[in-house]
Amino acid sequence: MSTIRRLLPQAARRSIFRRALQAGAAALAALAVLIAFTHGPPPPSANPPGAFSFAALGDSPYNILAYLQYRVVLQDLNAHDLSVVIHVGDLFVRSCTARRYQRRLNQFEGLLHPVVYTPGDNEWYDCWNHLWNAFAPFNRLAEIRRLFFKDPERSLGGRPIPVESQGGEGVFAEFVENVRWEHDGVLFATVHVIGSANGTAPFPDRPAAHDREAERRMAAAVTWLHDTFQAAATINARAVVVAFHAAPGFTEPEDHPRRTLFAPLIDRLREEAENFGSPVLAIHGDWHEYIVDHPMKRKERDAVLSNFTRLQVPGSTDVGWVRVTVTADSVQPFHFEPRVVPHWKYW
């Protein structure tokens, strides 16, 4: 007979056994709750017949916890059937070191899909900050172009696709980052337009050359947009998708300083979308809040430009991406599924 059976009466032994069972059940329940509350985005679903999907993301990861969550994002992207992954900039926050650039580039190249990236302000313009090791912004922009756009005619990613670049020749030869490509009748394009007031926000000892750079970069963007919609008309594209970093103030009054600053971009998008007539999707980041809306008004009358849709991707502290499914619907082909990693999910 065991020591417990000798020393304790039967009722006491049963009480201990019940408490052990209750403790075990509580532990299992706690484990179930932990698993339930640490699951990532839902499993991927197949694209509907005749449709395709692509990914849009940006503005993360920004801290050590977000880096852990970003691994979940990369795994989720690889689990999906995607025509392309579009990153709208702000690869990180703080120190603009070559190591950070290379880490993000390696992550892009490790994805199973084509990856198209357009720069944000964090990875070059804001690098002047002394808390970020005070890099010269123009130097960082040159490094981004050297690393991420070494072959302007091909995307990044594990399955690169050919793209057409604005750079290489002509008036705007330096803008290798502005590209376009076609998939299943939809014409995609990126334009380099960033936050921090499109690279005009003041900082100590800021050279006047930054004003000239911002003007030239906006001129290149507007020209590339015009050329893109001309190309869309030539190939009879059923839709156009344009991606850039900055939140240009679509919903702000016409005389708002931000709206005025980005007026060339907004005016060009409005004019081209009105003339094009078919669906247009503008994708951007910068303000870190997931938004899908129809913010553009027609120029000549106060009416919504219904064929123009805006997607603002989620950003830090939310870490995730948006799955955009494109169907054959000629009026509203774009359908959106935000796939954000829960804040408590780190593996």
mmCIF file with all atom_site columns, N, CA, C and O in Angstrom, residues 155-203:
data_model
loop_
_atom_site.group_PDB
_atom_site.id
_atom_site.type_symbol
_atom_site.label_atom_id
_atom_site.label_alt_id
_atom_site.label_comp_id
_atom_site.label_asym_id
_atom_site.label_entity_id
_atom_site.label_seq_id
_atom_site.pdbx_PDB_ins_code
_atom_site.Cartn_x
_atom_site.Cartn_y
_atom_site.Cartn_z
_atom_site.occupancy
_atom_site.B_iso_or_equiv
_atom_site.pdbx_formal_charge
_atom_site.auth_seq_id
_atom_site.auth_comp_id
_atom_site.auth_asym_id
_atom_site.auth_atom_id
_atom_site.pdbx_PDB_model_num
ATOM 1   N N  . SER A 1 155 ? 11.400 43.100 -61.394 1.00 0.00 ? 155 SER A N  1
ATOM 2   C CA . SER A 1 155 ? 10.966 43.274 -60.015 1.00 0.00 ? 155 SER A CA 1
ATOM 3   C C  . SER A 1 155 ? 11.929 42.558 -59.080 1.00 0.00 ? 155 SER A C  1
ATOM 4   O O  . SER A 1 155 ? 12.846 41.836 -59.508 1.00 0.00 ? 155 SER A O  1
ATOM 5   N N  . LEU A 1 156 ? 11.698 42.718 -57.804 1.00 0.00 ? 156 LEU A N  1
ATOM 6   C CA . LEU A 1 156 ? 12.372 41.928 -56.779 1.00 0.00 ? 156 LEU A CA 1
ATOM 7   C C  . LEU A 1 156 ? 11.558 40.653 -56.546 1.00 0.00 ? 156 LEU A C  1
ATOM 8   O O  . LEU A 1 156 ? 10.581 40.383 -57.246 1.00 0.00 ? 156 LEU A O  1
ATOM 9   N N  . GLY A 1 157 ? 11.938 39.880 -55.521 1.00 0.00 ? 157 GLY A N  1
ATOM 10  C CA . GLY A 1 157 ? 11.170 38.699 -55.144 1.00 0.00 ? 157 GLY A CA 1
ATOM 11  C C  . GLY A 1 157 ? 11.734 37.411 -55.716 1.00 0.00 ? 157 GLY A C  1
ATOM 12  O O  . GLY A 1 157 ? 12.606 37.420 -56.604 1.00 0.00 ? 157 GLY A O  1
ATOM 13  N N  . GLY A 1 158 ? 11.224 36.299 -55.185 1.00 0.00 ? 158 GLY A N  1
ATOM 14  C CA . GLY A 1 158 ? 11.703 34.996 -55.615 1.00 0.00 ? 158 GLY A CA 1
ATOM 15  C C  . GLY A 1 158 ? 11.249 34.605 -56.998 1.00 0.00 ? 158 GLY A C  1
ATOM 16  O O  . GLY A 1 158 ? 11.792 33.659 -57.583 1.00 0.00 ? 158 GLY A O  1
ATOM 17  N N  . ARG A 1 159 ? 10.248 35.299 -57.526 1.00 0.00 ? 159 ARG A N  1
ATOM 18  C CA . ARG A 1 159 ? 9.750  35.029 -58.886 1.00 0.00 ? 159 ARG A CA 1
ATOM 19  C C  . ARG A 1 159 ? 9.613  36.354 -59.613 1.00 0.00 ? 159 ARG A C  1
ATOM 20  O O  . ARG A 1 159 ? 8.513  36.845 -59.851 1.00 0.00 ? 159 ARG A O  1
ATOM 21  N N  . PRO A 1 160 ? 10.753 36.986 -59.945 1.00 0.00 ? 160 PRO A N  1
ATOM 22  C CA . PRO A 1 160 ? 10.690 38.325 -60.521 1.00 0.00 ? 160 PRO A CA 1
ATOM 23  C C  . PRO A 1 160 ? 9.981  38.354 -61.870 1.00 0.00 ? 160 PRO A C  1
ATOM 24  O O  . PRO A 1 160 ? 9.979  37.377 -62.615 1.00 0.00 ? 160 PRO A O  1
ATOM 25  N N  . ILE A 1 161 ? 9.366  39.506 -62.148 1.00 0.00 ? 161 ILE A N  1
ATOM 26  C CA . ILE A 1 161 ? 8.673  39.707 -63.413 1.00 0.00 ? 161 ILE A CA 1
ATOM 27  C C  . ILE A 1 161 ? 9.294  40.908 -64.126 1.00 0.00 ? 161 ILE A C  1
ATOM 28  O O  . ILE A 1 161 ? 9.882  41.796 -63.486 1.00 0.00 ? 161 ILE A O  1
ATOM 29  N N  . PRO A 1 162 ? 9.181  40.983 -65.434 1.00 0.00 ? 162 PRO A N  1
ATOM 30  C CA . PRO A 1 162 ? 9.666  42.169 -66.138 1.00 0.00 ? 162 PRO A CA 1
ATOM 31  C C  . PRO A 1 162 ? 8.774  43.371 -65.860 1.00 0.00 ? 162 PRO A C  1
ATOM 32  O O  . PRO A 1 162 ? 7.551  43.245 -65.755 1.00 0.00 ? 162 PRO A O  1
ATOM 33  N N  . VAL A 1 163 ? 9.390  44.529 -65.719 1.00 0.00 ? 163 VAL A N  1
ATOM 34  C CA . VAL A 1 163 ? 8.665  45.783 -65.533 1.00 0.00 ? 163 VAL A CA 1
ATOM 35  C C  . VAL A 1 163 ? 9.265  46.827 -66.468 1.00 0.00 ? 163 VAL A C  1
ATOM 36  O O  . VAL A 1 163 ? 10.416 46.708 -66.893 1.00 0.00 ? 163 VAL A O  1
ATOM 37  N N  . GLU A 1 164 ? 8.489  47.838 -66.749 1.00 0.00 ? 164 GLU A N  1
ATOM 38  C CA . GLU A 1 164 ? 8.970  48.982 -67.533 1.00 0.00 ? 164 GLU A CA 1
ATOM 39  C C  . GLU A 1 164 ? 9.306  50.105 -66.565 1.00 0.00 ? 164 GLU A C  1
ATOM 40  O O  . GLU A 1 164 ? 8.507  50.452 -65.705 1.00 0.00 ? 164 GLU A O  1
ATOM 41  N N  . SER A 1 165 ? 10.491 50.669 -66.685 1.00 0.00 ? 165 SER A N  1
ATOM 42  C CA . SER A 1 165 ? 10.960 51.701 -65.767 1.00 0.00 ? 165 SER A CA 1
ATOM 43  C C  . SER A 1 165 ? 10.999 53.061 -66.444 1.00 0.00 ? 165 SER A C  1
ATOM 44  O O  . SER A 1 165 ? 11.284 53.173 -67.639 1.00 0.00 ? 165 SER A O  1
ATOM 45  N N  . GLN A 1 166 ? 10.711 54.106 -65.662 1.00 0.00 ? 166 GLN A N  1
ATOM 46  C CA . GLN A 1 166 ? 10.852 55.472 -66.170 1.00 0.00 ? 166 GLN A CA 1
ATOM 47  C C  . GLN A 1 166 ? 12.320 55.848 -66.305 1.00 0.00 ? 166 GLN A C  1
ATOM 48  O O  . GLN A 1 166 ? 12.667 56.753 -67.054 1.00 0.00 ? 166 GLN A O  1
ATOM 49  N N  . GLY A 1 167 ? 13.177 55.171 -65.548 1.00 0.00 ? 167 GLY A N  1
ATOM 50  C CA . GLY A 1 167 ? 14.598 55.508 -65.533 1.00 0.00 ? 167 GLY A CA 1
ATOM 51  C C  . GLY A 1 167 ? 15.367 54.920 -66.693 1.00 0.00 ? 167 GLY A C  1
ATOM 52  O O  . GLY A 1 167 ? 14.864 54.123 -67.478 1.00 0.00 ? 167 GLY A O  1
ATOM 53  N N  . GLY A 1 168 ? 16.625 55.321 -66.755 1.00 0.00 ? 168 GLY A N  1
ATOM 54  C CA . GLY A 1 168 ? 17.541 54.794 -67.758 1.00 0.00 ? 168 GLY A CA 1
ATOM 55  C C  . GLY A 1 168 ? 17.843 55.789 -68.855 1.00 0.00 ? 168 GLY A C  1
ATOM 56  O O  . GLY A 1 168 ? 19.005 56.072 -69.151 1.00 0.00 ? 168 GLY A O  1
ATOM 57  N N  . GLU A 1 169 ? 16.793 56.332 -69.467 1.00 0.00 ? 169 GLU A N  1
ATOM 58  C CA . GLU A 1 169 ? 16.970 57.299 -70.546 1.00 0.00 ? 169 GLU A CA 1
ATOM 59  C C  . GLU A 1 169 ? 15.905 58.383 -70.423 1.00 0.00 ? 169 GLU A C  1
ATOM 60  O O  . GLU A 1 169 ? 14.923 58.234 -69.705 1.00 0.00 ? 169 GLU A O  1
ATOM 61  N N  . GLY A 1 170 ? 16.088 59.462 -71.143 1.00 0.00 ? 170 GLY A N  1
ATOM 62  C CA . GLY A 1 170 ? 15.091 60.515 -71.187 1.00 0.00 ? 170 GLY A CA 1
ATOM 63  C C  . GLY A 1 170 ? 15.255 61.557 -70.100 1.00 0.00 ? 170 GLY A C  1
ATOM 64  O O  . GLY A 1 170 ? 16.247 61.584 -69.353 1.00 0.00 ? 170 GLY A O  1
ATOM 65  N N  . VAL A 1 171 ? 14.245 62.419 -69.981 1.00 0.00 ? 171 VAL A N  1
ATOM 66  C CA . VAL A 1 171 ? 14.304 63.567 -69.079 1.00 0.00 ? 171 VAL A CA 1
ATOM 67  C C  . VAL A 1 171 ? 14.429 63.143 -67.623 1.00 0.00 ? 171 VAL A C  1
ATOM 68  O O  . VAL A 1 171 ? 15.134 63.764 -66.836 1.00 0.00 ? 171 VAL A O  1
ATOM 69  N N  . PHE A 1 172 ? 13.752 62.070 -67.249 1.00 0.00 ? 172 PHE A N  1
ATOM 70  C CA . PHE A 1 172 ? 13.722 61.635 -65.846 1.00 0.00 ? 172 PHE A CA 1
ATOM 71  C C  . PHE A 1 172 ? 14.490 60.318 -65.673 1.00 0.00 ? 172 PHE A C  1
ATOM 72  O O  . PHE A 1 172 ? 14.018 59.380 -65.040 1.00 0.00 ? 172 PHE A O  1
ATOM 73  N N  . ALA A 1 173 ? 15.693 60.281 -66.217 1.00 0.00 ? 173 ALA A N  1
ATOM 74  C CA . ALA A 1 173 ? 16.468 59.047 -66.274 1.00 0.00 ? 173 ALA A CA 1
ATOM 75  C C  . ALA A 1 173 ? 16.829 58.496 -64.902 1.00 0.00 ? 173 ALA A C  1
ATOM 76  O O  . ALA A 1 173 ? 17.032 57.291 -64.746 1.00 0.00 ? 173 ALA A O  1
ATOM 77  N N  . GLU A 1 174 ? 16.898 59.352 -63.872 1.00 0.00 ? 174 GLU A N  1
ATOM 78  C CA . GLU A 1 174 ? 17.318 58.870 -62.551 1.00 0.00 ? 174 GLU A CA 1
ATOM 79  C C  . GLU A 1 174 ? 16.213 58.130 -61.805 1.00 0.00 ? 174 GLU A C  1
ATOM 80  O O  . GLU A 1 174 ? 16.476 57.450 -60.804 1.00 0.00 ? 174 GLU A O  1
ATOM 81  N N  . PHE A 1 175 ? 14.969 58.231 -62.275 1.00 0.00 ? 175 PHE A N  1
ATOM 82  C CA . PHE A 1 175 ? 13.847 57.676 -61.517 1.00 0.00 ? 175 PHE A CA 1
ATOM 83  C C  . PHE A 1 175 ? 13.591 56.216 -61.896 1.00 0.00 ? 175 PHE A C  1
ATOM 84  O O  . PHE A 1 175 ? 12.513 55.847 -62.376 1.00 0.00 ? 175 PHE A O  1
ATOM 85  N N  . VAL A 1 176 ? 14.587 55.391 -61.595 1.00 0.00 ? 176 VAL A N  1
ATOM 86  C CA . VAL A 1 176 ? 14.491 53.961 -61.886 1.00 0.00 ? 176 VAL A CA 1
ATOM 87  C C  . VAL A 1 176 ? 13.411 53.287 -61.043 1.00 0.00 ? 176 VAL A C  1
ATOM 88  O O  . VAL A 1 176 ? 12.932 52.199 -61.389 1.00 0.00 ? 176 VAL A O  1
ATOM 89  N N  . GLU A 1 177 ? 13.021 53.934 -59.936 1.00 0.00 ? 177 GLU A N  1
ATOM 90  C CA . GLU A 1 177 ? 12.053 53.331 -59.024 1.00 0.00 ? 177 GLU A CA 1
ATOM 91  C C  . GLU A 1 177 ? 10.613 53.449 -59.516 1.00 0.00 ? 177 GLU A C  1
ATOM 92  O O  . GLU A 1 177 ? 9.725  52.755 -58.997 1.00 0.00 ? 177 GLU A O  1
ATOM 93  N N  . ASN A 1 178 ? 10.352 54.316 -60.485 1.00 0.00 ? 178 ASN A N  1
ATOM 94  C CA . ASN A 1 178 ? 9.004  54.433 -61.049 1.00 0.00 ? 178 ASN A CA 1
ATOM 95  C C  . ASN A 1 178 ? 8.844  53.391 -62.151 1.00 0.00 ? 178 ASN A C  1
ATOM 96  O O  . ASN A 1 178 ? 9.514  53.464 -63.190 1.00 0.00 ? 178 ASN A O  1
ATOM 97  N N  . VAL A 1 179 ? 7.965  52.413 -61.906 1.00 0.00 ? 179 VAL A N  1
ATOM 98  C CA . VAL A 1 179 ? 7.833  51.298 -62.855 1.00 0.00 ? 179 VAL A CA 1
ATOM 99  C C  . VAL A 1 179 ? 6.358  51.034 -63.136 1.00 0.00 ? 179 VAL A C  1
ATOM 100 O O  . VAL A 1 179 ? 5.468  51.515 -62.425 1.00 0.00 ? 179 VAL A O  1
ATOM 101 N N  . ARG A 1 180 ? 6.102  50.221 -64.140 1.00 0.00 ? 180 ARG A N  1
ATOM 102 C CA . ARG A 1 180 ? 4.748  49.736 -64.411 1.00 0.00 ? 180 ARG A CA 1
ATOM 103 C C  . ARG A 1 180 ? 4.824  48.354 -65.059 1.00 0.00 ? 180 ARG A C  1
ATOM 104 O O  . ARG A 1 180 ? 5.840  47.969 -65.645 1.00 0.00 ? 180 ARG A O  1
ATOM 105 N N  . TRP A 1 181 ? 3.713  47.625 -64.929 1.00 0.00 ? 181 TRP A N  1
ATOM 106 C CA . TRP A 1 181 ? 3.609  46.291 -65.492 1.00 0.00 ? 181 TRP A CA 1
ATOM 107 C C  . TRP A 1 181 ? 2.130  45.963 -65.658 1.00 0.00 ? 181 TRP A C  1
ATOM 108 O O  . TRP A 1 181 ? 1.265  46.615 -65.073 1.00 0.00 ? 181 TRP A O  1
ATOM 109 N N  . GLU A 1 182 ? 1.856  44.941 -66.443 1.00 0.00 ? 182 GLU A N  1
ATOM 110 C CA . GLU A 1 182 ? 0.468  44.546 -66.715 1.00 0.00 ? 182 GLU A CA 1
ATOM 111 C C  . GLU A 1 182 ? 0.243  43.119 -66.249 1.00 0.00 ? 182 GLU A C  1
ATOM 112 O O  . GLU A 1 182 ? 1.123  42.258 -66.346 1.00 0.00 ? 182 GLU A O  1
ATOM 113 N N  . HIS A 1 183 ? -0.959 42.877 -65.702 1.00 0.00 ? 183 HIS A N  1
ATOM 114 C CA . HIS A 1 183 ? -1.343 41.513 -65.342 1.00 0.00 ? 183 HIS A CA 1
ATOM 115 C C  . HIS A 1 183 ? -2.834 41.337 -65.592 1.00 0.00 ? 183 HIS A C  1
ATOM 116 O O  . HIS A 1 183 ? -3.652 42.069 -65.024 1.00 0.00 ? 183 HIS A O  1
ATOM 117 N N  . ASP A 1 184 ? -3.170 40.401 -66.452 1.00 0.00 ? 184 ASP A N  1
ATOM 118 C CA . ASP A 1 184 ? -4.557 40.031 -66.720 1.00 0.00 ? 184 ASP A CA 1
ATOM 119 C C  . ASP A 1 184 ? -5.434 41.242 -67.038 1.00 0.00 ? 184 ASP A C  1
ATOM 120 O O  . ASP A 1 184 ? -6.543 41.392 -66.514 1.00 0.00 ? 184 ASP A O  1
ATOM 121 N N  . GLY A 1 185 ? -4.917 42.125 -67.883 1.00 0.00 ? 185 GLY A N  1
ATOM 122 C CA . GLY A 1 185 ? -5.691 43.278 -68.310 1.00 0.00 ? 185 GLY A CA 1
ATOM 123 C C  . GLY A 1 185 ? -5.680 44.457 -67.360 1.00 0.00 ? 185 GLY A C  1
ATOM 124 O O  . GLY A 1 185 ? -6.329 45.478 -67.631 1.00 0.00 ? 185 GLY A O  1
ATOM 125 N N  . VAL A 1 186 ? -4.975 44.362 -66.243 1.00 0.00 ? 186 VAL A N  1
ATOM 126 C CA . VAL A 1 186 ? -4.867 45.457 -65.278 1.00 0.00 ? 186 VAL A CA 1
ATOM 127 C C  . VAL A 1 186 ? -3.460 46.031 -65.367 1.00 0.00 ? 186 VAL A C  1
ATOM 128 O O  . VAL A 1 186 ? -2.471 45.284 -65.305 1.00 0.00 ? 186 VAL A O  1
ATOM 129 N N  . LEU A 1 187 ? -3.348 47.347 -65.515 1.00 0.00 ? 187 LEU A N  1
ATOM 130 C CA . LEU A 1 187 ? -2.050 48.010 -65.599 1.00 0.00 ? 187 LEU A CA 1
ATOM 131 C C  . LEU A 1 187 ? -1.685 48.581 -64.236 1.00 0.00 ? 187 LEU A C  1
ATOM 132 O O  . LEU A 1 187 ? -2.464 49.344 -63.640 1.00 0.00 ? 187 LEU A O  1
ATOM 133 N N  . PHE A 1 188 ? -0.528 48.186 -63.725 1.00 0.00 ? 188 PHE A N  1
ATOM 134 C CA . PHE A 1 188 ? -0.031 48.631 -62.430 1.00 0.00 ? 188 PHE A CA 1
ATOM 135 C C  . PHE A 1 188 ? 1.107  49.628 -62.636 1.00 0.00 ? 188 PHE A C  1
ATOM 136 O O  . PHE A 1 188 ? 1.883  49.506 -63.589 1.00 0.00 ? 188 PHE A O  1
ATOM 137 N N  . ALA A 1 189 ? 1.225  50.586 -61.694 1.00 0.00 ? 189 ALA A N  1
ATOM 138 C CA . ALA A 1 189 ? 2.339  51.540 -61.750 1.00 0.00 ? 189 ALA A CA 1
ATOM 139 C C  . ALA A 1 189 ? 2.693  52.002 -60.340 1.00 0.00 ? 189 ALA A C  1
ATOM 140 O O  . ALA A 1 189 ? 1.836  52.026 -59.445 1.00 0.00 ? 189 ALA A O  1
ATOM 141 N N  . THR A 1 190 ? 3.959  52.356 -60.137 1.00 0.00 ? 190 THR A N  1
ATOM 142 C CA . THR A 1 190 ? 4.395  52.990 -58.894 1.00 0.00 ? 190 THR A CA 1
ATOM 143 C C  . THR A 1 190 ? 4.975  54.355 -59.216 1.00 0.00 ? 190 THR A C  1
ATOM 144 O O  . THR A 1 190 ? 5.574  54.558 -60.287 1.00 0.00 ? 190 THR A O  1
ATOM 145 N N  . VAL A 1 191 ? 4.782  55.293 -58.294 1.00 0.00 ? 191 VAL A N  1
ATOM 146 C CA . VAL A 1 191 ? 5.402  56.614 -58.408 1.00 0.00 ? 191 VAL A CA 1
ATOM 147 C C  . VAL A 1 191 ? 5.999  56.975 -57.054 1.00 0.00 ? 191 VAL A C  1
ATOM 148 O O  . VAL A 1 191 ? 5.420  56.701 -56.005 1.00 0.00 ? 191 VAL A O  1
ATOM 149 N N  . HIS A 1 192 ? 7.155  57.596 -57.093 1.00 0.00 ? 192 HIS A N  1
ATOM 150 C CA . HIS A 1 192 ? 7.917  57.913 -55.889 1.00 0.00 ? 192 HIS A CA 1
ATOM 151 C C  . HIS A 1 192 ? 7.434  59.257 -55.319 1.00 0.00 ? 192 HIS A C  1
ATOM 152 O O  . HIS A 1 192 ? 7.917  60.315 -55.679 1.00 0.00 ? 192 HIS A O  1
ATOM 153 N N  . VAL A 1 193 ? 6.454  59.168 -54.423 1.00 0.00 ? 193 VAL A N  1
ATOM 154 C CA . VAL A 1 193 ? 5.913  60.338 -53.718 1.00 0.00 ? 193 VAL A CA 1
ATOM 155 C C  . VAL A 1 193 ? 5.861  59.955 -52.250 1.00 0.00 ? 193 VAL A C  1
ATOM 156 O O  . VAL A 1 193 ? 5.202  58.979 -51.886 1.00 0.00 ? 193 VAL A O  1
ATOM 157 N N  . ILE A 1 194 ? 6.550  60.712 -51.388 1.00 0.00 ? 194 ILE A N  1
ATOM 158 C CA . ILE A 1 194 ? 6.759  60.277 -50.006 1.00 0.00 ? 194 ILE A CA 1
ATOM 159 C C  . ILE A 1 194 ? 6.085  61.196 -48.995 1.00 0.00 ? 194 ILE A C  1
ATOM 160 O O  . ILE A 1 194 ? 5.635  62.299 -49.324 1.00 0.00 ? 194 ILE A O  1
ATOM 161 N N  . GLY A 1 195 ? 6.017  60.707 -47.765 1.00 0.00 ? 195 GLY A N  1
ATOM 162 C CA . GLY A 1 195 ? 5.571  61.539 -46.649 1.00 0.00 ? 195 GLY A CA 1
ATOM 163 C C  . GLY A 1 195 ? 6.606  62.590 -46.316 1.00 0.00 ? 195 GLY A C  1
ATOM 164 O O  . GLY A 1 195 ? 7.442  62.942 -47.151 1.00 0.00 ? 195 GLY A O  1
ATOM 165 N N  . SER A 1 196 ? 6.551  63.095 -45.057 1.00 0.00 ? 196 SER A N  1
ATOM 166 C CA . SER A 1 196 ? 7.417  64.224 -44.669 1.00 0.00 ? 196 SER A CA 1
ATOM 167 C C  . SER A 1 196 ? 7.278  65.360 -45.678 1.00 0.00 ? 196 SER A C  1
ATOM 168 O O  . SER A 1 196 ? 8.264  65.921 -46.181 1.00 0.00 ? 196 SER A O  1
ATOM 169 N N  . ALA A 1 197 ? 5.996  65.652 -45.999 1.00 0.00 ? 197 ALA A N  1
ATOM 170 C CA . ALA A 1 197 ? 5.669  66.733 -46.937 1.00 0.00 ? 197 ALA A CA 1
ATOM 171 C C  . ALA A 1 197 ? 6.355  66.537 -48.285 1.00 0.00 ? 197 ALA A C  1
ATOM 172 O O  . ALA A 1 197 ? 6.858  67.470 -48.894 1.00 0.00 ? 197 ALA A O  1
ATOM 173 N N  . ASN A 1 198 ? 6.355  65.292 -48.746 1.00 0.00 ? 198 ASN A N  1
ATOM 174 C CA . ASN A 1 198 ? 7.013  64.914 -49.996 1.00 0.00 ? 198 ASN A CA 1
ATOM 175 C C  . ASN A 1 198 ? 8.480  65.332 -50.029 1.00 0.00 ? 198 ASN A C  1
ATOM 176 O O  . ASN A 1 198 ? 9.019  65.723 -51.062 1.00 0.00 ? 198 ASN A O  1
ATOM 177 N N  . GLY A 1 199 ? 9.136  65.215 -48.868 1.00 0.00 ? 199 GLY A N  1
ATOM 178 C CA . GLY A 1 199 ? 10.551 65.550 -48.816 1.00 0.00 ? 199 GLY A CA 1
ATOM 179 C C  . GLY A 1 199 ? 10.817 67.044 -48.762 1.00 0.00 ? 199 GLY A C  1
ATOM 180 O O  . GLY A 1 199 ? 11.877 67.510 -49.205 1.00 0.00 ? 199 GLY A O  1
ATOM 181 N N  . THR A 1 200 ? 9.866  67.812 -48.208 1.00 0.00 ? 200 THR A N  1
ATOM 182 C CA . THR A 1 200 ? 10.084 69.253 -48.024 1.00 0.00 ? 200 THR A CA 1
ATOM 183 C C  . THR A 1 200 ? 10.017 69.657 -46.554 1.00 0.00 ? 200 THR A C  1
ATOM 184 O O  . THR A 1 200 ? 10.183 70.836 -46.239 1.00 0.00 ? 200 THR A O  1
ATOM 185 N N  . ALA A 1 201 ? 9.768  68.696 -45.653 1.00 0.00 ? 201 ALA A N  1
ATOM 186 C CA . ALA A 1 201 ? 9.725  69.028 -44.222 1.00 0.00 ? 201 ALA A CA 1
ATOM 187 C C  . ALA A 1 201 ? 11.081 69.547 -43.765 1.00 0.00 ? 201 ALA A C  1
ATOM 188 O O  . ALA A 1 201 ? 12.127 69.028 -44.163 1.00 0.00 ? 201 ALA A O  1
ATOM 189 N N  . PRO A 1 202 ? 11.093 70.596 -42.933 1.00 0.00 ? 202 PRO A N  1
ATOM 190 C CA . PRO A 1 202 ? 12.369 71.190 -42.537 1.00 0.00 ? 202 PRO A CA 1
ATOM 191 C C  . PRO A 1 202 ? 13.160 70.305 -41.594 1.00 0.00 ? 202 PRO A C  1
ATOM 192 O O  . PRO A 1 202 ? 12.599 69.495 -40.851 1.00 0.00 ? 202 PRO A O  1
ATOM 193 N N  . PHE A 1 203 ? 14.475 70.444 -41.636 1.00 0.00 ? 203 PHE A N  1
ATOM 194 C CA . PHE A 1 203 ? 15.365 69.857 -40.637 1.00 0.00 ? 203 PHE A CA 1
ATOM 195 C C  . PHE A 1 203 ? 16.620 70.727 -40.557 1.00 0.00 ? 203 PHE A C  1
ATOM 196 O O  . PHE A 1 203 ? 16.875 71.532 -41.467 1.00 0.00 ? 203 PHE A O  1
#
